[in-house]
PDB file of C-alpha atoms in Angstrom:
ATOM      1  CA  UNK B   1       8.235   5.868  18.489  1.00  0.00           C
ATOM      2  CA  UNK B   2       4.857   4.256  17.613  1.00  0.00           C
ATOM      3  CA  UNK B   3       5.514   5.163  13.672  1.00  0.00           C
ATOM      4  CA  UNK B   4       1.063   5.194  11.855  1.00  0.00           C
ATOM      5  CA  UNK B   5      -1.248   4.557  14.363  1.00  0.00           C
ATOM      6  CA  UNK B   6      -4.872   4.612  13.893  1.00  0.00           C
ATOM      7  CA  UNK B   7      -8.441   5.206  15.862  1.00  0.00           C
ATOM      8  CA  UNK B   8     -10.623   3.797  16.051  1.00  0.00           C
ATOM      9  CA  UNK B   9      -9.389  -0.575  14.918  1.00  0.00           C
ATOM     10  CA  UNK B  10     -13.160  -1.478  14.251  1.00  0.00           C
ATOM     11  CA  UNK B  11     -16.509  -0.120  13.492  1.00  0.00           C
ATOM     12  CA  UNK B  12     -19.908  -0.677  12.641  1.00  0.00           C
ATOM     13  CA  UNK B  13     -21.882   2.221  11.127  1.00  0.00           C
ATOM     14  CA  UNK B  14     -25.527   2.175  10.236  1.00  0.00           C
ATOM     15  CA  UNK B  15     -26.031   3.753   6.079  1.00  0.00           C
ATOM     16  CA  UNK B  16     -26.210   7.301   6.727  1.00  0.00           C
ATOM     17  CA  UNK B  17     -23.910   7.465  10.079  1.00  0.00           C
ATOM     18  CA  UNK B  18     -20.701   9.581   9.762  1.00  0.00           C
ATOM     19  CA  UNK B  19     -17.748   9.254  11.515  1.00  0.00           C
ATOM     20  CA  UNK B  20     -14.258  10.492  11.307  1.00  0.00           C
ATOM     21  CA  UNK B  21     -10.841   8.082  11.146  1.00  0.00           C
ATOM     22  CA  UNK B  22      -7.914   9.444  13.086  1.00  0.00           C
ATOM     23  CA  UNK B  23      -4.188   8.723  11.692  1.00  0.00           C
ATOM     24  CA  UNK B  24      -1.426   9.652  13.516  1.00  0.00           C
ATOM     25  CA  UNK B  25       2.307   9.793  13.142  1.00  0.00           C
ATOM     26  CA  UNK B  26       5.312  10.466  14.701  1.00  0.00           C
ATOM     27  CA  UNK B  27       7.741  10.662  12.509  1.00  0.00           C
ATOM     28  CA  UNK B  28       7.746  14.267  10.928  1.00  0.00           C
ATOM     29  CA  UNK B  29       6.608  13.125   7.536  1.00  0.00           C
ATOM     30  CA  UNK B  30       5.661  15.882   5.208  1.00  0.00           C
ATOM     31  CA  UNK B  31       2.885  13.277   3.161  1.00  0.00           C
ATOM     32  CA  UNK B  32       0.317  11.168   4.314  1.00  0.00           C
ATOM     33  CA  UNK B  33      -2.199   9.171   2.384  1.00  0.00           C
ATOM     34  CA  UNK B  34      -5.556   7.355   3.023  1.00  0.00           C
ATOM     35  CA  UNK B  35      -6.024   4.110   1.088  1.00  0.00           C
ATOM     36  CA  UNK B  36      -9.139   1.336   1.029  1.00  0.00           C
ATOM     37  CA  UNK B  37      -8.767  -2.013   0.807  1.00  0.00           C
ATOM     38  CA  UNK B  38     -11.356  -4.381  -0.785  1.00  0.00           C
ATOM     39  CA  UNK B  39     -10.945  -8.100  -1.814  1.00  0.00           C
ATOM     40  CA  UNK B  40      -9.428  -8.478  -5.316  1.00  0.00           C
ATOM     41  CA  UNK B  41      -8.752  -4.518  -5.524  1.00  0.00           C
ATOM     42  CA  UNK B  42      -5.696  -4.219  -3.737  1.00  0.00           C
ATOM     43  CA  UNK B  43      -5.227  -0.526  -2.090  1.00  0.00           C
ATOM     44  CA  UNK B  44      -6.782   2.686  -3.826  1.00  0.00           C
ATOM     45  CA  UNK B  45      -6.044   5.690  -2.461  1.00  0.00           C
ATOM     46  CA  UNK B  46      -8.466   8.175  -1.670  1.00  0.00           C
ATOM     47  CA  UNK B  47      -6.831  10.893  -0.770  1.00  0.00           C
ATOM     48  CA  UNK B  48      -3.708  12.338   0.263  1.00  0.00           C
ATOM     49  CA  UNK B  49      -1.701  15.327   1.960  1.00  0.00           C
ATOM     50  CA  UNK B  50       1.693  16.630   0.890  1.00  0.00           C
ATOM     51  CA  UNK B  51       1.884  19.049   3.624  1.00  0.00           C
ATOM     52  CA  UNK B  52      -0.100  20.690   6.752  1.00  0.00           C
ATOM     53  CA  UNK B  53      -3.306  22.589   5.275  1.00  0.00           C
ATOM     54  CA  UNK B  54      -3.081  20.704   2.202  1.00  0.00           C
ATOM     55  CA  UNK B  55      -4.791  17.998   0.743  1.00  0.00           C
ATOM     56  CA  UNK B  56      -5.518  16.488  -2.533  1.00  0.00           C
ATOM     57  CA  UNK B  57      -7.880  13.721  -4.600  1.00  0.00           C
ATOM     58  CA  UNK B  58      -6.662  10.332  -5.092  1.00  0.00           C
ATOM     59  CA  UNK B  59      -8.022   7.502  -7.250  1.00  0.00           C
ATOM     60  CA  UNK B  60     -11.248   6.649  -5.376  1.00  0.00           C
ATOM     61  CA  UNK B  61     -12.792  10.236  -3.538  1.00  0.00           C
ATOM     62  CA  UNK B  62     -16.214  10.426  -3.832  1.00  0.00           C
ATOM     63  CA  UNK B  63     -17.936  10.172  -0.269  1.00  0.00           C
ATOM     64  CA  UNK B  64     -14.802  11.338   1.672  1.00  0.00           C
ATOM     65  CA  UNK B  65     -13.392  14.508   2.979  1.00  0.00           C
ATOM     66  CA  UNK B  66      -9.862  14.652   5.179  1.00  0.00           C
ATOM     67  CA  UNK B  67      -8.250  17.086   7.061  1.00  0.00           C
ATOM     68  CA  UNK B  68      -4.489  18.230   7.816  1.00  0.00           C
ATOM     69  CA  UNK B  69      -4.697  20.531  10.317  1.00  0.00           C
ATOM     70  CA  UNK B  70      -1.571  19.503  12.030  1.00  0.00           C
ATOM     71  CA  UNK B  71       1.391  17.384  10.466  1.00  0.00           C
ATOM     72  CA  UNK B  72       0.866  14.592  12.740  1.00  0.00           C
ATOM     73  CA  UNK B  73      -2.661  14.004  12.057  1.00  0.00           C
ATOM     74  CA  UNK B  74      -4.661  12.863   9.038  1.00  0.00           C
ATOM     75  CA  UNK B  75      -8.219  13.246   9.065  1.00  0.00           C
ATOM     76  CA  UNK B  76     -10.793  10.948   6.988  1.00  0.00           C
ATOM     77  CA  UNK B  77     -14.548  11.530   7.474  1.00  0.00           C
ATOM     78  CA  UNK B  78     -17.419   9.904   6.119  1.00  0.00           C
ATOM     79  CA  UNK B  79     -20.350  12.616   5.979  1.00  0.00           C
ATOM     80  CA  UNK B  80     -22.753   9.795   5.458  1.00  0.00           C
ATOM     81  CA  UNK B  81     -21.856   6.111   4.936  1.00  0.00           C
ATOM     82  CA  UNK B  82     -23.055   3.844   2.360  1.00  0.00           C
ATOM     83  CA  UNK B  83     -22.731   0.345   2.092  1.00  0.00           C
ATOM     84  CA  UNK B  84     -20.018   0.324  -0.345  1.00  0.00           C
ATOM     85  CA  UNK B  85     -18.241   1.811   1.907  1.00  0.00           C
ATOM     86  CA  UNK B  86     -17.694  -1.334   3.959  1.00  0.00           C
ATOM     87  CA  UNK B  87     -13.750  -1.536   3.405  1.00  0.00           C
ATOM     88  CA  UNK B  88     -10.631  -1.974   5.270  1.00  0.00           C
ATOM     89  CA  UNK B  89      -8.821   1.783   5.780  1.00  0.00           C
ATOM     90  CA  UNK B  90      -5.092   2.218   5.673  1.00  0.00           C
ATOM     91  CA  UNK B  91      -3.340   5.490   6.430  1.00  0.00           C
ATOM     92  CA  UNK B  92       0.263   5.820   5.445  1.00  0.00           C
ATOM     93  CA  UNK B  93       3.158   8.612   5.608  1.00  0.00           C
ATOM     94  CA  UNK B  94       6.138   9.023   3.710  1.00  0.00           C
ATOM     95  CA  UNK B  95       9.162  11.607   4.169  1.00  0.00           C
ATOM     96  CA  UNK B  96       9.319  12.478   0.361  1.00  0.00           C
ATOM     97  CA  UNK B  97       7.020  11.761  -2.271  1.00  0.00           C
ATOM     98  CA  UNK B  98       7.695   8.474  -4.055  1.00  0.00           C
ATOM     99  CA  UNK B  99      11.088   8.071  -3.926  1.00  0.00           C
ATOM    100  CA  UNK B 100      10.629   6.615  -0.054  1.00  0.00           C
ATOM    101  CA  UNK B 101       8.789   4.041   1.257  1.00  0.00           C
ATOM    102  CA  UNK B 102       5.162   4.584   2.757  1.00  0.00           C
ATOM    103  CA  UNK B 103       4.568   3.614   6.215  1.00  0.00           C
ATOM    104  CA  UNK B 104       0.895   2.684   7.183  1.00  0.00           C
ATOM    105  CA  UNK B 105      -0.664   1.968   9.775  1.00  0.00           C
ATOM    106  CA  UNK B 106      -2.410  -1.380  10.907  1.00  0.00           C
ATOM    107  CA  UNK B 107      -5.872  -0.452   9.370  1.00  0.00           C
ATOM    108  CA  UNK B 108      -9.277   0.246  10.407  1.00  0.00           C
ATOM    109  CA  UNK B 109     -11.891  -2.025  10.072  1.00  0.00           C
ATOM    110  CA  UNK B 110     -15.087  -0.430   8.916  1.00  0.00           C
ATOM    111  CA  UNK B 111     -18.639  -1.742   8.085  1.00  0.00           C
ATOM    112  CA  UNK B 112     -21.720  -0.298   7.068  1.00  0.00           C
ATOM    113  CA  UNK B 113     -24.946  -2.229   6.932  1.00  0.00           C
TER     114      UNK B 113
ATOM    115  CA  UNK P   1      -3.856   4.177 -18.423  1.00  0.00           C
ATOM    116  CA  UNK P   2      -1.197   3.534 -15.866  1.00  0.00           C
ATOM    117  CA  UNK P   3      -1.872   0.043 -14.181  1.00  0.00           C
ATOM    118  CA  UNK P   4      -0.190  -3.293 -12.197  1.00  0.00           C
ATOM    119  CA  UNK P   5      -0.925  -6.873 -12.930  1.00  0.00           C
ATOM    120  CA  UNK P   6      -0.128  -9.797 -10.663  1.00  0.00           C
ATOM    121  CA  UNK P   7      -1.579 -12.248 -12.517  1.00  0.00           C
ATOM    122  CA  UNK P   8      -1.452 -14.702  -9.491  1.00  0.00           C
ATOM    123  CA  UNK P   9      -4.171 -14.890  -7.062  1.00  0.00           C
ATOM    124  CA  UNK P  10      -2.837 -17.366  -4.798  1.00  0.00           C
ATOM    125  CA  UNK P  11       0.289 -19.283  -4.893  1.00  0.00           C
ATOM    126  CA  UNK P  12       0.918 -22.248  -2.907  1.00  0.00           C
ATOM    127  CA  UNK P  13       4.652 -23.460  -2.414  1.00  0.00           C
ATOM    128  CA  UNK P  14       6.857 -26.029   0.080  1.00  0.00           C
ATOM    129  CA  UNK P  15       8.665 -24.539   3.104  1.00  0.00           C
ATOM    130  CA  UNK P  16      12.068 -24.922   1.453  1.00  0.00           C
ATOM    131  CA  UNK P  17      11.003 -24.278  -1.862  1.00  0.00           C
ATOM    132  CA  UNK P  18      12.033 -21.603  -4.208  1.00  0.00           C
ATOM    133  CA  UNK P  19       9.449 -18.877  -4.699  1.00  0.00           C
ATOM    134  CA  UNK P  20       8.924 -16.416  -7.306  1.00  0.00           C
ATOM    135  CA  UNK P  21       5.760 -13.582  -7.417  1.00  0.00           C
ATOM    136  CA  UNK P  22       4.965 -11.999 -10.650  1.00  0.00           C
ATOM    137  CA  UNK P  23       4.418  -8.331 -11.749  1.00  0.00           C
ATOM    138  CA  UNK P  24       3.607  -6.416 -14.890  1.00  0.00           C
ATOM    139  CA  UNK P  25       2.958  -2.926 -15.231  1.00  0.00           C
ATOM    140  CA  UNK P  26       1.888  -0.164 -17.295  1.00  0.00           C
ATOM    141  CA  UNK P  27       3.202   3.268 -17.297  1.00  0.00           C
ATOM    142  CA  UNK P  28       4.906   5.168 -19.848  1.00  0.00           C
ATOM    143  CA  UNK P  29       8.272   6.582 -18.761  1.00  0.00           C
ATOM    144  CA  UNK P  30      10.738   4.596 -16.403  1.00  0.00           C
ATOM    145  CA  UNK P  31       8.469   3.858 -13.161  1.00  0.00           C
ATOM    146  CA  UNK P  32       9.487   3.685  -9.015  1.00  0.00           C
ATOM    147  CA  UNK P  33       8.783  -0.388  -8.030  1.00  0.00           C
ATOM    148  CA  UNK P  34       7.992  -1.793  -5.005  1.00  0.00           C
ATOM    149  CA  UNK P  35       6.968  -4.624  -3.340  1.00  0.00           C
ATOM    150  CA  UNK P  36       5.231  -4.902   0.406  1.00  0.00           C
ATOM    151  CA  UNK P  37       3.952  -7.617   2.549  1.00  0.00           C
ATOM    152  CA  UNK P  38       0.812  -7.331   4.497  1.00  0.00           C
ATOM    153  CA  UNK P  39       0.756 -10.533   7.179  1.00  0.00           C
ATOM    154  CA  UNK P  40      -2.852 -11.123   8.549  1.00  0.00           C
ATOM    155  CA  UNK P  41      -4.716  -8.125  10.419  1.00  0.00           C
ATOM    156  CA  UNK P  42      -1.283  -5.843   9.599  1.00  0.00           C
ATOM    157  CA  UNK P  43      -0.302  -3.075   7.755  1.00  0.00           C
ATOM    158  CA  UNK P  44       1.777  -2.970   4.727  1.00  0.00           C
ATOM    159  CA  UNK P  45       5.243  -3.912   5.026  1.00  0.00           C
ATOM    160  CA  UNK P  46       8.124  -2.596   2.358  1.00  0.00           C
ATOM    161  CA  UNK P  47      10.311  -5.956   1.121  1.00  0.00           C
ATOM    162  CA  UNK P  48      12.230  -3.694  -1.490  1.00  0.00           C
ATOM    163  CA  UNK P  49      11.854  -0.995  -4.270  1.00  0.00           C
ATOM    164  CA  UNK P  50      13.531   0.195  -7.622  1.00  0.00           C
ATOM    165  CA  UNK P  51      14.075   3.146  -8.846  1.00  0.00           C
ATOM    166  CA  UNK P  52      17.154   2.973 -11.361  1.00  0.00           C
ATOM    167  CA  UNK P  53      20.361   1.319 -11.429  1.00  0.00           C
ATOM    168  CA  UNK P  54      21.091  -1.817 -10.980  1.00  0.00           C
ATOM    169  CA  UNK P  55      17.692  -3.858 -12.385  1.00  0.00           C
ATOM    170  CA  UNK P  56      18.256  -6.352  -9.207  1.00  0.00           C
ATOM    171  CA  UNK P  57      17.713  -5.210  -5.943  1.00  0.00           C
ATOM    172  CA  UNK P  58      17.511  -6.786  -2.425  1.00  0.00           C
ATOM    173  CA  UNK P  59      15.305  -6.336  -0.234  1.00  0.00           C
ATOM    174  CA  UNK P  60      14.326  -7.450   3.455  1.00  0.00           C
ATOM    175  CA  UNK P  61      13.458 -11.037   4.337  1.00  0.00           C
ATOM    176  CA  UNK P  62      16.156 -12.738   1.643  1.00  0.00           C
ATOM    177  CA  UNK P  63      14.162 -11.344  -1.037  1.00  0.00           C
ATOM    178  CA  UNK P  64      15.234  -9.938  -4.172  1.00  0.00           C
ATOM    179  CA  UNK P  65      13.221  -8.594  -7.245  1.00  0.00           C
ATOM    180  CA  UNK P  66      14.228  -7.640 -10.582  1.00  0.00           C
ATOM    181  CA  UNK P  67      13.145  -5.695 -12.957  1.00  0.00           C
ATOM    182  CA  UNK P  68      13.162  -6.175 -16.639  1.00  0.00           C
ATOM    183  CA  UNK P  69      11.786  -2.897 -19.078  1.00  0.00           C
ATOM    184  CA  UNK P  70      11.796  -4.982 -22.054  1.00  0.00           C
ATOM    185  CA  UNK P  71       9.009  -6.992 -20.532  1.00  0.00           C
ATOM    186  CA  UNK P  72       7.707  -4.279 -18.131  1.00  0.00           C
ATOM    187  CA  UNK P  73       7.989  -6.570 -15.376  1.00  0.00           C
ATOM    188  CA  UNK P  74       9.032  -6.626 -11.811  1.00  0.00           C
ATOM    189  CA  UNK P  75       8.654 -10.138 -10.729  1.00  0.00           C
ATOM    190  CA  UNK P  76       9.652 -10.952  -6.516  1.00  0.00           C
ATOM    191  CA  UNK P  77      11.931 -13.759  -5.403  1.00  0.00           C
ATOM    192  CA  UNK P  78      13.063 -16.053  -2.723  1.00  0.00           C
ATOM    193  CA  UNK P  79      15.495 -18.898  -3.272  1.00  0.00           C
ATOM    194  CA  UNK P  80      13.900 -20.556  -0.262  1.00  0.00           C
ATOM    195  CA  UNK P  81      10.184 -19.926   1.731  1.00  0.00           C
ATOM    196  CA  UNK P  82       9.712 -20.220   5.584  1.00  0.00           C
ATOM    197  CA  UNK P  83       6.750 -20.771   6.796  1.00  0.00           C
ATOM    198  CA  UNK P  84       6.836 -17.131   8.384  1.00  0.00           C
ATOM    199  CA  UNK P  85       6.482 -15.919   4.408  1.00  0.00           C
ATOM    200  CA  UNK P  86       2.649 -16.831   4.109  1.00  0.00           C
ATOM    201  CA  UNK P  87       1.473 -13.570   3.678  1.00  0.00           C
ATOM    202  CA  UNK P  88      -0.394 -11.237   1.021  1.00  0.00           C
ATOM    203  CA  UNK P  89       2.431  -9.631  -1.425  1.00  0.00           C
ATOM    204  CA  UNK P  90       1.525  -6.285  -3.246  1.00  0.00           C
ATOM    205  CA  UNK P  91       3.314  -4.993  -6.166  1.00  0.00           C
ATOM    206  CA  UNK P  92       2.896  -1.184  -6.613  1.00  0.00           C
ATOM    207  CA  UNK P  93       4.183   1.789  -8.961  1.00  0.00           C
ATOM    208  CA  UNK P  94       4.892   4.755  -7.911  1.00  0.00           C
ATOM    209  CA  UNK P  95       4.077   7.546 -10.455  1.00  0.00           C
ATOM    210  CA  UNK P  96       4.034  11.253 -11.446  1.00  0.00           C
ATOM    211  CA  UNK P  97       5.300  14.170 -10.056  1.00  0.00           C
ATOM    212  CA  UNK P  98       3.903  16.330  -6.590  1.00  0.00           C
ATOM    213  CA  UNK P  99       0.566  17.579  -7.719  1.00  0.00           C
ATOM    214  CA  UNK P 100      -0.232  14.899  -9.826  1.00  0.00           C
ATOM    215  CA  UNK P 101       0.617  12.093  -7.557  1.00  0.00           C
ATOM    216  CA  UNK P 102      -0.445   8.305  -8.329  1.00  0.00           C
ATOM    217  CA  UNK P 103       0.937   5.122  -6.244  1.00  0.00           C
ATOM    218  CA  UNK P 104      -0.972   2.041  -8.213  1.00  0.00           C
ATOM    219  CA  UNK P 105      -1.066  -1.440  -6.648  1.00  0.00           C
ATOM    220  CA  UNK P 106      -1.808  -4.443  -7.813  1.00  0.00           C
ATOM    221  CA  UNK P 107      -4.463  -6.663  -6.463  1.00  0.00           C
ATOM    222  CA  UNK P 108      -2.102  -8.990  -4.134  1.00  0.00           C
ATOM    223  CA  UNK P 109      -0.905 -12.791  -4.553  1.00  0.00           C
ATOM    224  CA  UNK P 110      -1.905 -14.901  -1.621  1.00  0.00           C
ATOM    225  CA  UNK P 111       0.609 -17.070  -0.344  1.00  0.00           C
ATOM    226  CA  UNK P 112       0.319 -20.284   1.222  1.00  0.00           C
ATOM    227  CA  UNK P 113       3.313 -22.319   2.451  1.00  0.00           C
ATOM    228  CA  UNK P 114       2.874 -25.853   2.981  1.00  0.00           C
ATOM    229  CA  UNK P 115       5.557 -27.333   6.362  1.00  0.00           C
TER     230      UNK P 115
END
């Protein structure tokens, strides 16, 4: 049971790059979540999934699309990095919406110069 | 607007010593309250949450939190730190209903513990 993993740990994108972030879990969750992590901010979420085929907008969207095509997998892509997009990425999962405790994973390290 | 304040930055206490991490929020009907941990180059961990009930609750680690609606606060405790307990702590409200989800942190206190 590995519980939120996540691909890649670390990257370095040049402005304009895109790449996708993989999360993965393993515990039949229903919701999943991406969050960003910035010094002083705390974690914003960006967006999140309350089921397979779903998704919806969090606090912080712009410059991000995700993806739920299966249960176990959560989807973040960057069509073309900025900058200010030089964060740390957290994916979490949760078996019912608030009332339960998020899981994440152990974060991906992204910068863009 | 819904929000969480911990007004704290960084806090630095004595192995041994008693600790206690402070948390306001702002939301307008009776909120879910949590606390995690994040230790260096980790994920978030949950210590404990509220959701109604009794207004102290225990979580993981020997800490306890309690939560006090007359001063919309939520503040984390520890009678005494290890050194194991430096760590980032976030405070965070869970909010809403499905389809108009929010889960609000606060910033994070830094915490240093001196051996």
């Amino acid at each position: 049971n590995a519980g939120v993993t996540q691909t890649p740990k670390f990257r370095v994108l040049k402005t304009g790059q895109s790449m996708t972030l993989l999360c993965a879990q393993d515990m039949n969750h229903e919701y999943m979540y991406w969050y960003r992590q910035d010094p002083g901010m705390g974690l914003r979420l960006i967006h999140y999934s309350v089921g397979e085929g779903t998704t919806a907008k969090g606090e912080v969207p712009d410059g991000y699309n995700v993806s739920r095509l299966k249960k176990q997998n959560f989807l973040l892509g960057l069509e073309s990095a900025a900058p200010s997009q030089t964060s740390v990425y957290f994916c979490a999962s949760s078996y019912i919406l608030i009332l339960y405790e998020q899981y994440f994973g152990p974060g991906t390290r992204l910068t863009v110069t | 607007a819904q929000s969480v304040t911990q007004p704290d930055i960084h806090i630095t206490v004595s192995e041994g010593a008693s600790l206690e991490l402070r948390c306001n929020y702002s939301y307008g009907a009776t909120p879910y309250l949590f606390w995690y941990v994040q230790s260096p180059g980790q994920g978030l961990q949950l210590l404990l949450k509220y959701f109604s009930g009794d207004t102290l609750v225990q979580g993981i680690k020997g800490f306890e939190a309690e939560f006090k609606r007359s001063q919309s606060s939520f503040n984390l405790r520890k009678p005494s730190v290890h050194w194991s307990d430096a760590a980032e702590y976030f405070c965070a409200v869970g909010a809403g209903t499905s389809g108009t989800y929010k889960y609000i942190f606060g910033t994070g206190t830094r915490l240093k513990v001196l051996a």
